[in-house]
mmCIF file of C-alpha atoms in Angstrom:
data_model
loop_
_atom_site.group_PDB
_atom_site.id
_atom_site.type_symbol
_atom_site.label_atom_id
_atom_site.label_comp_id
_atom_site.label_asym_id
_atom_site.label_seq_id
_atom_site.Cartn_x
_atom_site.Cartn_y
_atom_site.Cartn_z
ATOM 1 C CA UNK A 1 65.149 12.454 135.944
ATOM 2 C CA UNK A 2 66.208 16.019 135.148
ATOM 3 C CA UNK A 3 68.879 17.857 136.656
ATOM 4 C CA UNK A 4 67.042 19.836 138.969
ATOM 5 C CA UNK A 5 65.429 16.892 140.108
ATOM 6 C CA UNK A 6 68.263 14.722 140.327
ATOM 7 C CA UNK A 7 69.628 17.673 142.349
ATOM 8 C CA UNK A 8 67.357 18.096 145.146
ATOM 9 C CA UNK A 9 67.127 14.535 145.681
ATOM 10 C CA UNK A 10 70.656 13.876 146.102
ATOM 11 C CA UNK A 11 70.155 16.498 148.940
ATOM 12 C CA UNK A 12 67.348 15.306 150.540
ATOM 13 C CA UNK A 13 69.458 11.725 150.537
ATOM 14 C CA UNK A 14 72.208 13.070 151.899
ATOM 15 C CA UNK A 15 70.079 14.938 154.730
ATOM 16 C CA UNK A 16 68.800 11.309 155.569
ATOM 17 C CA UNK A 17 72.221 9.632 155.494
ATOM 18 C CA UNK A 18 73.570 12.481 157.802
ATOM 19 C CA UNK A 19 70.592 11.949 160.093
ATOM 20 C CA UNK A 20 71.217 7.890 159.591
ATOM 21 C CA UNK A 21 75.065 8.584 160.755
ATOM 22 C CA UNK A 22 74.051 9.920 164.234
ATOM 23 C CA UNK A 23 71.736 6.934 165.116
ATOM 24 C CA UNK A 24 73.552 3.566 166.319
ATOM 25 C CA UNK A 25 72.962 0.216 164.134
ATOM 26 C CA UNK A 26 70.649 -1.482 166.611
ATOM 27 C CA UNK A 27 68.025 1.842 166.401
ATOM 28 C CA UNK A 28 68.411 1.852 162.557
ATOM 29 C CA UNK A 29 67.809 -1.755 162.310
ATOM 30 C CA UNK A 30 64.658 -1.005 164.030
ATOM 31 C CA UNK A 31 63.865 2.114 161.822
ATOM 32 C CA UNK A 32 64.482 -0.142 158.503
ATOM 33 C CA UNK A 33 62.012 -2.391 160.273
ATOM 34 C CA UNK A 34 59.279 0.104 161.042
ATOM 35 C CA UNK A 35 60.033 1.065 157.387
ATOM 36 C CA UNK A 36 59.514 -2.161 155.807
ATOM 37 C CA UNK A 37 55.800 -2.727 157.705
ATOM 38 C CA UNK A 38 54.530 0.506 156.679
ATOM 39 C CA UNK A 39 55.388 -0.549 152.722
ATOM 40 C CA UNK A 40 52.810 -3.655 153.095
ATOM 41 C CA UNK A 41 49.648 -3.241 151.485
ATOM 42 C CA UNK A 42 46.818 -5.204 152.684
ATOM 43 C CA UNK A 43 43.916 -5.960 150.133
ATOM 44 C CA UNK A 44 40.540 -6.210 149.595
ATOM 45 C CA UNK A 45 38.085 -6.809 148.249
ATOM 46 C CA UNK A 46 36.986 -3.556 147.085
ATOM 47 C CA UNK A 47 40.583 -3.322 145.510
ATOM 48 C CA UNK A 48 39.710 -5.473 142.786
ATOM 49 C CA UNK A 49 36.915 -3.137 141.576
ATOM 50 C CA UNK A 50 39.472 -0.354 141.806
ATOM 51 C CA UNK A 51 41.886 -1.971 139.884
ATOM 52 C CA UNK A 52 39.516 -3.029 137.049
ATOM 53 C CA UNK A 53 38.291 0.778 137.358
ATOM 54 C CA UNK A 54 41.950 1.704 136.532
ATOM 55 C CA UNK A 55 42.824 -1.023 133.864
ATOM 56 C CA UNK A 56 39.728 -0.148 132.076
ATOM 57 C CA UNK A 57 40.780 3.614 132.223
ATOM 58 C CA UNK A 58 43.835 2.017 130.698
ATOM 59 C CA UNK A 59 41.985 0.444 127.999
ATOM 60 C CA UNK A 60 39.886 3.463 127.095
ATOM 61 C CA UNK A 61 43.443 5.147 126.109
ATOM 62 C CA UNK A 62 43.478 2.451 122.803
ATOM 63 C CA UNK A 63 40.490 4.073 121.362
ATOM 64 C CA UNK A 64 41.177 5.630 118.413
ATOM 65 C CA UNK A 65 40.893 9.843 119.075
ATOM 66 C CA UNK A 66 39.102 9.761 116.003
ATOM 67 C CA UNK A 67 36.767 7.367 116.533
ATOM 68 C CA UNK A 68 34.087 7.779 119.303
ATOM 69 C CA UNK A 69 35.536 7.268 122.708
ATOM 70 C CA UNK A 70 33.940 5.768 125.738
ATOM 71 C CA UNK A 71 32.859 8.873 127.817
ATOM 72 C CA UNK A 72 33.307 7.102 131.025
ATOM 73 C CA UNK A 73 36.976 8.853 131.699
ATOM 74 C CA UNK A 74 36.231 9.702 135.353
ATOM 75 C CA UNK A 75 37.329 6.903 138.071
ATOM 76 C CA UNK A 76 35.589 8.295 141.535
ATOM 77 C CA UNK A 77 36.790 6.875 144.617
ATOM 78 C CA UNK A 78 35.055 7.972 147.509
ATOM 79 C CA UNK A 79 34.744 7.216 151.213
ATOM 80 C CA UNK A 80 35.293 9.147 154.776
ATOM 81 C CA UNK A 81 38.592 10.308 156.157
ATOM 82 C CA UNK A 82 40.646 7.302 157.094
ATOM 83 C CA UNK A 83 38.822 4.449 154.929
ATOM 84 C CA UNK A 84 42.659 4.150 152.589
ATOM 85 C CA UNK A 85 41.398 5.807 149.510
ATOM 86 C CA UNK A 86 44.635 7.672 148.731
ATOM 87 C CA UNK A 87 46.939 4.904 149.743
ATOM 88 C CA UNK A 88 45.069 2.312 147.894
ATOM 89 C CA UNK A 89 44.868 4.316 144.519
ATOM 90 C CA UNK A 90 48.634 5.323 145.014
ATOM 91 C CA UNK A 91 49.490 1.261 145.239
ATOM 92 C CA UNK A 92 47.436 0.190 142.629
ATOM 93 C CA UNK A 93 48.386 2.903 140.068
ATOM 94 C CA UNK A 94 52.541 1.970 141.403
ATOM 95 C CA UNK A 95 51.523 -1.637 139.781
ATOM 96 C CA UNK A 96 50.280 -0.665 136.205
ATOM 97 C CA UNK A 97 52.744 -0.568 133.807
ATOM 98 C CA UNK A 98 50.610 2.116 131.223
ATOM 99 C CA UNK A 99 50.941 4.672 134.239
ATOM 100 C CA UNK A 100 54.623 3.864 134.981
ATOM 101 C CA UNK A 101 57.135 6.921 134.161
ATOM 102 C CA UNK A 102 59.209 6.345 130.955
ATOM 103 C CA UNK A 103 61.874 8.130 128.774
ATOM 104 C CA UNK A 104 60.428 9.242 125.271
ATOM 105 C CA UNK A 105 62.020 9.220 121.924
ATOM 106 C CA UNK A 106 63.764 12.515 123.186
ATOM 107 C CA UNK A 107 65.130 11.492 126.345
ATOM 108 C CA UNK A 108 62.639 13.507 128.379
ATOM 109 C CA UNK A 109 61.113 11.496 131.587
ATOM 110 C CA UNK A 110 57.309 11.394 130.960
ATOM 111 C CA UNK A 111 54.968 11.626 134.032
ATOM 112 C CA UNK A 112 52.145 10.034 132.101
ATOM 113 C CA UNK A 113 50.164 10.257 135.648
ATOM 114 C CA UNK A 114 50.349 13.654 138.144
ATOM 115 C CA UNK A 115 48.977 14.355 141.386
ATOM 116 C CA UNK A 116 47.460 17.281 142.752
ATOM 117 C CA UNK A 117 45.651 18.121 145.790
ATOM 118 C CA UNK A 118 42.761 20.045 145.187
ATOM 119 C CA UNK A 119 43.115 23.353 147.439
ATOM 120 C CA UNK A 120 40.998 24.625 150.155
ATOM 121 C CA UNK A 121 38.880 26.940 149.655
ATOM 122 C CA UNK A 122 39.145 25.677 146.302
ATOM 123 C CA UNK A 123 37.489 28.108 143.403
ATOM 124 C CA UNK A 124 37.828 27.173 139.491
ATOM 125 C CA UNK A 125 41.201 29.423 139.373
ATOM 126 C CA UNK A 126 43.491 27.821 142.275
ATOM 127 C CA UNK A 127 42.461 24.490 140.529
ATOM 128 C CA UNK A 128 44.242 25.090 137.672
ATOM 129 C CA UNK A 129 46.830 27.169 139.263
ATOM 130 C CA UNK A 130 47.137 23.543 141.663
ATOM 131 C CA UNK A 131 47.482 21.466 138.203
ATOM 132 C CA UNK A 132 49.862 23.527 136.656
ATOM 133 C CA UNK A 133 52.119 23.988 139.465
ATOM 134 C CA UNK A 134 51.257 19.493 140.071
ATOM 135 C CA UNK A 135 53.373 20.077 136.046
ATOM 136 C CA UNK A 136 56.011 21.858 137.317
ATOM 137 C CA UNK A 137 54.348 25.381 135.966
ATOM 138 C CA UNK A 138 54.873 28.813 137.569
ATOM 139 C CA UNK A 139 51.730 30.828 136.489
ATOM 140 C CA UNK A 140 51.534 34.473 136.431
ATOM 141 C CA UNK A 141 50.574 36.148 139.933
ATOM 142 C CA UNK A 142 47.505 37.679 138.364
ATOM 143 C CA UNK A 143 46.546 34.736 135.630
ATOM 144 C CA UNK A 144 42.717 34.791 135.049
ATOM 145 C CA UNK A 145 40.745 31.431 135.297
ATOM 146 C CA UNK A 146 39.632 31.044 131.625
ATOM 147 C CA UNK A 147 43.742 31.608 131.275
ATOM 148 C CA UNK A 148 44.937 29.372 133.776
ATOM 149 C CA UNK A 149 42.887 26.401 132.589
ATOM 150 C CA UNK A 150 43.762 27.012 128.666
ATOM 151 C CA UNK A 151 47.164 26.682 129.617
ATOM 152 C CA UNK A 152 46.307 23.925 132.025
ATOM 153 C CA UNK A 153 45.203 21.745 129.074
ATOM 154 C CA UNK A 154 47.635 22.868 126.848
ATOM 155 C CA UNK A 155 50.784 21.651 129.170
ATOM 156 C CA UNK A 156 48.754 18.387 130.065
ATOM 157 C CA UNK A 157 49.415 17.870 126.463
ATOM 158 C CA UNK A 158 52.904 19.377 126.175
ATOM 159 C CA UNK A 159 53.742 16.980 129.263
ATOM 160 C CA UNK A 160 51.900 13.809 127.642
ATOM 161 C CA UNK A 161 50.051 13.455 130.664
ATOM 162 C CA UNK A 162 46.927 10.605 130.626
ATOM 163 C CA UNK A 163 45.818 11.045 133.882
ATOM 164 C CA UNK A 164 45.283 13.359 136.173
ATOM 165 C CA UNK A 165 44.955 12.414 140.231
ATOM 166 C CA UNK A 166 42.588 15.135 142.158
ATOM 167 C CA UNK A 167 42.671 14.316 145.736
ATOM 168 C CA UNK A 168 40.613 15.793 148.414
ATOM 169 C CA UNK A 169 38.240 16.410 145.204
ATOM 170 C CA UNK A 170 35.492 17.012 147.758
ATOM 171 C CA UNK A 171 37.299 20.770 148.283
ATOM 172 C CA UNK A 172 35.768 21.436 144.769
ATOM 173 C CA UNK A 173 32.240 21.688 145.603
ATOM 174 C CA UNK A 174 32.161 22.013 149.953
ATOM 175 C CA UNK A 175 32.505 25.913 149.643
ATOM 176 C CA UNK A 176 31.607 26.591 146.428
ATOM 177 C CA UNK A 177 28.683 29.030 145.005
ATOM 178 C CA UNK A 178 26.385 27.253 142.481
ATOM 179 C CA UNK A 179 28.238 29.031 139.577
ATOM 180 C CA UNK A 180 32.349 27.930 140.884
ATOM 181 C CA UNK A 181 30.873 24.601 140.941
ATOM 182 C CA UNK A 182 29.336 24.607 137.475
ATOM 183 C CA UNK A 183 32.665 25.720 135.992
ATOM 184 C CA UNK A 184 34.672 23.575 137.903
ATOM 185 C CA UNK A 185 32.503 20.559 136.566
ATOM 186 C CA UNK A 186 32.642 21.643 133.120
ATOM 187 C CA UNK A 187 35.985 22.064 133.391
ATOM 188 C CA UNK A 188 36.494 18.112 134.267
ATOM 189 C CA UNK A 189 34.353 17.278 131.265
ATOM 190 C CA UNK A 190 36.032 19.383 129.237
ATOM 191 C CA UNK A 191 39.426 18.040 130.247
ATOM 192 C CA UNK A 192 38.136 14.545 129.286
ATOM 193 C CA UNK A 193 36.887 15.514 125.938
ATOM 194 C CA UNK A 194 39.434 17.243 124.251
ATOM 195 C CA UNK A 195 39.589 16.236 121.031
ATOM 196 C CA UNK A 196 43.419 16.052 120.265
ATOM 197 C CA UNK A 197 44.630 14.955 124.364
ATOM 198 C CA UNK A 198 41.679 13.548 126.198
ATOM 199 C CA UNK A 199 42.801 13.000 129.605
ATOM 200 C CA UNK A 200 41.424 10.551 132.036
ATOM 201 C CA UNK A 201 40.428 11.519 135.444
ATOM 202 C CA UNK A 202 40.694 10.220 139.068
ATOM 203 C CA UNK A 203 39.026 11.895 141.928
ATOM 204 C CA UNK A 204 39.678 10.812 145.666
ATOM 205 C CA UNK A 205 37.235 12.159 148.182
ATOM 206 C CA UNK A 206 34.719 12.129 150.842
ATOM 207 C CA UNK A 207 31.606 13.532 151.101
ATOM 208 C CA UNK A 208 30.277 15.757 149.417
ATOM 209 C CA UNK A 209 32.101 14.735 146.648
ATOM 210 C CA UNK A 210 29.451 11.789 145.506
ATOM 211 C CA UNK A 211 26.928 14.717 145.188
ATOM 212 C CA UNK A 212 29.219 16.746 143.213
ATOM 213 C CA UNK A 213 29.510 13.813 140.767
ATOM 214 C CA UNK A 214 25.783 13.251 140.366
ATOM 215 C CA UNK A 215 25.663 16.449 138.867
ATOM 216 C CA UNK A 216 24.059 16.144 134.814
ATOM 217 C CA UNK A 217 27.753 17.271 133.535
ATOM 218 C CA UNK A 218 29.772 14.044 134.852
ATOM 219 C CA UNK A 219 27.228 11.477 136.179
ATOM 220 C CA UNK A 220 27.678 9.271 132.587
ATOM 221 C CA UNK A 221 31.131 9.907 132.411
ATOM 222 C CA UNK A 222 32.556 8.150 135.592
ATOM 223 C CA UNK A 223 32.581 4.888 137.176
ATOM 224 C CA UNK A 224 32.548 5.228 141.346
ATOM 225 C CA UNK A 225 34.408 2.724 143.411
ATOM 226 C CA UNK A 226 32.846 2.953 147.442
ATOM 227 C CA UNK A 227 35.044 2.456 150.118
ATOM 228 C CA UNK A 228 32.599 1.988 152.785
ATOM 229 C CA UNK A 229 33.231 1.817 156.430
ATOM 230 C CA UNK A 230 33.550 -1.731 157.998
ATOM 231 C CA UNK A 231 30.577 -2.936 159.837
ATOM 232 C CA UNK A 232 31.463 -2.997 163.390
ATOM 233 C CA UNK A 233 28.938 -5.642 164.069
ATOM 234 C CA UNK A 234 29.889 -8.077 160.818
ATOM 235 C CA UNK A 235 33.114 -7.759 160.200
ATOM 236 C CA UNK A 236 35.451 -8.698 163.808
ATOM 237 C CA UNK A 237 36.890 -11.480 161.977
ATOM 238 C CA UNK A 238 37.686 -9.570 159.174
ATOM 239 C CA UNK A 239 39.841 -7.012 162.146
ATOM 240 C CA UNK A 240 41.175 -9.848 163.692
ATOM 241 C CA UNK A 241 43.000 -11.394 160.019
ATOM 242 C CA UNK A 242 44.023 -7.628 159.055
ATOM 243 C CA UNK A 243 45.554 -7.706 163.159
ATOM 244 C CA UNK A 244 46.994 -11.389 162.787
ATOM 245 C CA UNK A 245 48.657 -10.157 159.486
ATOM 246 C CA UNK A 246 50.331 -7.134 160.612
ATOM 247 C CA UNK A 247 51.636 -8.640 163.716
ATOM 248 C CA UNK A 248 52.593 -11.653 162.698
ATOM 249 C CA UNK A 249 53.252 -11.663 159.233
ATOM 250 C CA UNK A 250 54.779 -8.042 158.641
ATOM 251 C CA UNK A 251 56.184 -7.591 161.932
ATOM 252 C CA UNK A 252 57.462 -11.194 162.664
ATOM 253 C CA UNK A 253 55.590 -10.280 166.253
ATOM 254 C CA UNK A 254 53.718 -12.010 168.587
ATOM 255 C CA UNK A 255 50.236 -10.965 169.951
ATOM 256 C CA UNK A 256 49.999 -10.511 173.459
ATOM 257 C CA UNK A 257 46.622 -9.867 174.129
ATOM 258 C CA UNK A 258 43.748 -12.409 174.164
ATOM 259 C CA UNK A 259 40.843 -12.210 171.405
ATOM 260 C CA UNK A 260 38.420 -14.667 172.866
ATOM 261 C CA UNK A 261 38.377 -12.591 176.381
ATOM 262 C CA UNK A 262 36.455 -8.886 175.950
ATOM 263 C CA UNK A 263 35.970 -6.791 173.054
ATOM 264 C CA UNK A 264 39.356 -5.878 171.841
ATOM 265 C CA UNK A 265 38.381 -5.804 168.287
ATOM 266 C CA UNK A 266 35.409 -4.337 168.471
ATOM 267 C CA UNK A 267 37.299 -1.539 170.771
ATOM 268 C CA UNK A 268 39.482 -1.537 168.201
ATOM 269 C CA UNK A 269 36.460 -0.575 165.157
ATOM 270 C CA UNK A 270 35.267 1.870 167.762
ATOM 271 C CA UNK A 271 38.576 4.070 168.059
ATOM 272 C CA UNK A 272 39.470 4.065 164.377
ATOM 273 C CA UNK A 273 35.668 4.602 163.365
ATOM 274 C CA UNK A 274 35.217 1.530 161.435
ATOM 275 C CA UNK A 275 37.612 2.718 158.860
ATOM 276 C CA UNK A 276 39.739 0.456 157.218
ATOM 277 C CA UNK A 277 42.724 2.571 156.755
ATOM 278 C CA UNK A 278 42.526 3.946 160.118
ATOM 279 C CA UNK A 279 42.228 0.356 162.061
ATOM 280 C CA UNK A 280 45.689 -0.183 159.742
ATOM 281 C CA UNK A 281 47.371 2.911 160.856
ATOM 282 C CA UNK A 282 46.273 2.678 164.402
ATOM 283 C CA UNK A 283 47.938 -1.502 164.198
ATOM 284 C CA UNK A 284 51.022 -0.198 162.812
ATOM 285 C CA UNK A 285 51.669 2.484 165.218
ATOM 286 C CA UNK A 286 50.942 -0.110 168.145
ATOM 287 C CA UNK A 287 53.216 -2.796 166.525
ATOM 288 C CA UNK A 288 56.249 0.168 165.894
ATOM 289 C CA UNK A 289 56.034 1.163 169.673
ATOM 290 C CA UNK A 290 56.929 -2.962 170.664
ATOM 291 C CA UNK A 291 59.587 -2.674 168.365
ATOM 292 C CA UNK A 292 60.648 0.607 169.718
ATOM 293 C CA UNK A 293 60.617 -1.108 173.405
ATOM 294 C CA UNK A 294 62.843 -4.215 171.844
ATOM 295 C CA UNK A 295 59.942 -6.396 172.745
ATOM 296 C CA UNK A 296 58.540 -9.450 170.798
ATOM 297 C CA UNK A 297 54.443 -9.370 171.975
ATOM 298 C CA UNK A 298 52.647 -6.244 170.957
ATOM 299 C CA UNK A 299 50.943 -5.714 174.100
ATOM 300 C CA UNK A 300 47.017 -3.770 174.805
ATOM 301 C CA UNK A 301 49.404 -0.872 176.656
ATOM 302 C CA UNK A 302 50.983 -0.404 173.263
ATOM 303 C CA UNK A 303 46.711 0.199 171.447
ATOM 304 C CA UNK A 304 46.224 2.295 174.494
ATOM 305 C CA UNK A 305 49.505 4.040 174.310
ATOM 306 C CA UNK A 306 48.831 4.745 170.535
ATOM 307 C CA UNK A 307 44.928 5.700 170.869
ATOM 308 C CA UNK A 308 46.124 8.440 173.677
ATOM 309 C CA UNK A 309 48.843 9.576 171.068
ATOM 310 C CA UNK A 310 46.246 9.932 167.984
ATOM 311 C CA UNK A 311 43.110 11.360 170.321
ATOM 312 C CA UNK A 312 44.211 13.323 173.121
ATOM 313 C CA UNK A 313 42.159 11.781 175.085
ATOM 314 C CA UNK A 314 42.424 11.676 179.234
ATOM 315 C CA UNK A 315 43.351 8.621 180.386
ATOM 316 C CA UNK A 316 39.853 7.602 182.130
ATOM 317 C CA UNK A 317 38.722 8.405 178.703
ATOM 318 C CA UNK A 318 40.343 5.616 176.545
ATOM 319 C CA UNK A 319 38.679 3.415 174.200
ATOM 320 C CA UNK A 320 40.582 0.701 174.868
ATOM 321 C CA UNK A 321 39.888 0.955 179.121
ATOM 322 C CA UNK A 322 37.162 2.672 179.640
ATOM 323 C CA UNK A 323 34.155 0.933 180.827
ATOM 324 C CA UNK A 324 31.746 3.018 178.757
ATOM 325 C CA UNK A 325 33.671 2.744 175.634
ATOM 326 C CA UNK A 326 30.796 2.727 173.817
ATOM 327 C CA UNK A 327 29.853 6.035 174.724
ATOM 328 C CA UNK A 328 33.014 7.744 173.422
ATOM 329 C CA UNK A 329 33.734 9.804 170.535
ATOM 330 C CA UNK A 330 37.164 9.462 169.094
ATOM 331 C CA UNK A 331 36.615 12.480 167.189
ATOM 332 C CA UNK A 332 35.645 14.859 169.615
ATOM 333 C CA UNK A 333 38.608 12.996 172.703
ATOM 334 C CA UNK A 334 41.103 15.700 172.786
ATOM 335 C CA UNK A 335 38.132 18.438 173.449
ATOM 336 C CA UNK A 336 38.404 19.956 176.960
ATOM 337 C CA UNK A 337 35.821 22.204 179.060
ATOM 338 C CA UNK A 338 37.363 25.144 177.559
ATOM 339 C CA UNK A 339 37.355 24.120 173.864
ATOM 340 C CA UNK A 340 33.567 22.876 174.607
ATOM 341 C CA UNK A 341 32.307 26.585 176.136
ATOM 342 C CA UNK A 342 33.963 28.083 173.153
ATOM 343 C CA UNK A 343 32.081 26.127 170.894
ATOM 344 C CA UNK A 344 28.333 26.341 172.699
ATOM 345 C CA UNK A 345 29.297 30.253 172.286
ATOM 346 C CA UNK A 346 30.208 29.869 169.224
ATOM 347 C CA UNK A 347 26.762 28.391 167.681
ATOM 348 C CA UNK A 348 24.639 30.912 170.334
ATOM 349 C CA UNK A 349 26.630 33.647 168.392
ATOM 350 C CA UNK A 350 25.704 32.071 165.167
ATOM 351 C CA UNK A 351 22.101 31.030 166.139
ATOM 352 C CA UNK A 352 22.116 27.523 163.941
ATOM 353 C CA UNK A 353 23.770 24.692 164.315
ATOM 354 C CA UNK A 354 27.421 24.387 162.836
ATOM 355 C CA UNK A 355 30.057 21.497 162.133
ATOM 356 C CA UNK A 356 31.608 21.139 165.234
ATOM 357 C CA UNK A 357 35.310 23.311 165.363
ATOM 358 C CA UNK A 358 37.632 20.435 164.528
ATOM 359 C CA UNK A 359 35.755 17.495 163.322
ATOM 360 C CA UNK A 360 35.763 16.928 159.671
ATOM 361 C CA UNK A 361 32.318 16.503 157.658
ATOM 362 C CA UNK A 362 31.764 12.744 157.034
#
């Protein structure tokens, strides 16, 4: 760690610790609780494919530069908003070894792997302004883009850096004209075929981001892990073991409610759109508020509590109450008259239909 870095995090720590002082034992001994079941991971099946995605991306690195590489340098993961595609690829590449950081013959800390989340609007030039800064890089105010990525693939060098992590990849093509998006796919093969540093890449996305990599310039040089949405019809049981293990397992919790009476689970699909990573989230936050209330059963008041909290909804409104349950949008729950005139307006004044203000593209 460099001094600069060592520096700000002993700050941030002490902020924490300061923070940590004012709380009593028993509420921090809840707080390293809630902690602890946020850092499980949950797998499946799909992660397997990822991870043999990511060792084989490993493996690629052994092939002689001189020699003629495997083009397939591009690991795609895509799915909608919620399904656990960053937390997933953040776990998995935590658990490689290749992508670990590591001291250098110097004593310089190598970042063989950096992150950067691709901006929005996101043209060719804040890109590569986003992966130099992801390097630690403060470009010129008025850098042009052929400039910004020559430097960009210079420094991944400079930096011995193997892989580059694009999230929210789908920002590269959503507002783009045809030409930005030519350039900013040339640009990713170009990145993976440099002849002296070839980098690898992995892109993290939902939709449009599988058309963007169908495109002629990458479509044989990735390899696309799905993460589809669960089936809300098929999969119940596979809800109730990712419930049973939170609760019980990473909580040490009891289950107050009763899965063989109603439609809990499938309630439960419903208001987390059959997304894996959002059914997890929305489990968590239910479990943290019985811990919170010093109770030992997580309790259908705390999903109902928590589904209010992440929709907005009105309380006759509630997934997890409502009679017509079926008929609700999570998405669209913390809409009221006002923000529905606005929008009606909104598309007359536009005369076509629009995304809806405030619900994401899927």
């Amino acid at each position: 760690m460099t001094q600069p870095e060592n520096y700000e995090s002993k700050r941030s720590q002490a902020a924490i610790d300061r923070v940590r002082g004012l709380v009593g034992a028993d509420r921090l001994s809840v707080a390293d609780r809630i902690a602890q079941l946020y850092s499980e991971y949950i797998a499946l099946d799909r992660d397997k494919l990822l991870r043999d995605a990511l060792v084989a991306s490993i493996a690629s690195v052994t092939t002689p530069i001189t020699g003629k590489p495997d083009k397939r340098r591009i690991v795609a993961v895509c799915g909608r908003s919620g399904a656990g595609k960053t937390t997933s690829i953040m776990k998995h590449i935590q658990n490689l070894n290749a992508m670990a950081a590591y001291f250098d013959e110097d004593g310089v800390r190598i970042h063989p792997v950096i992150f950067i989340e691709a901006p929005s609007p996101c043209t060719p030039r804040l890109l590569a302004i986003a992966g130099l800064e992801a390097l630690g890089h403060t470009p010129p105010d008025r850098i042009r883009e052929n400039e910004a990525w020559l430097l960009f693939r210079r420094l991944l060098k400079v930096h011995k850096v193997m892989w580059v992590v694009i999230d929210e990849a789908q920002h590269t093509i959503e507002s783009a004209t045809i030409r930005e998006a030519t350039v900013i796919g040339d640009a990713f093969k170009n990145l993976t075929q440099m002849p002296d540093w070839p980098v690898r890449l992995i892109l993290v996305g939902v939709a449009p981001l599988a058309s963007f990599l169908a495109r002629k310039q990458l479509y044989n040089r990735r390899t696309v892990v799905p993460f589809d949405a669960v089936d809300a019809n098929e999969n119940t049981d596979l809800v109730e073991s990712i419930l049973n293990t939170i609760v019980l397992e990473h909580a040490s919790l009891e289950l107050g409610i009763d899965l063989k009476e109603g439609d809990f689970l499938k309630r439960l699909m419903h208001a987390c759109d059959a997304e894996f990573g959002s059914v997890v989230q929305m489990i968590r936050a239910s479990v943290e508020l019985a811990m919170l209330a010093g109770r030992e059963h997580v309790l259908l008041e705390d999903f109902v509590k928590t589904y209010a909290s992440f929709s907005g909804c009105r309380p006759s409104k509630n997934v997890f109450t409502a009679a017509n349950w079926q008929d609700l949008d999570p998405a669209t729950a913390l809409l009221r008259d006002d923000d529905r005139a606005w929008e009606e307006n909104k598309l007359k004044t536009k005369g076509k239909n629009a995304t809806k203000y405030g619900v994401r593209p899927q």
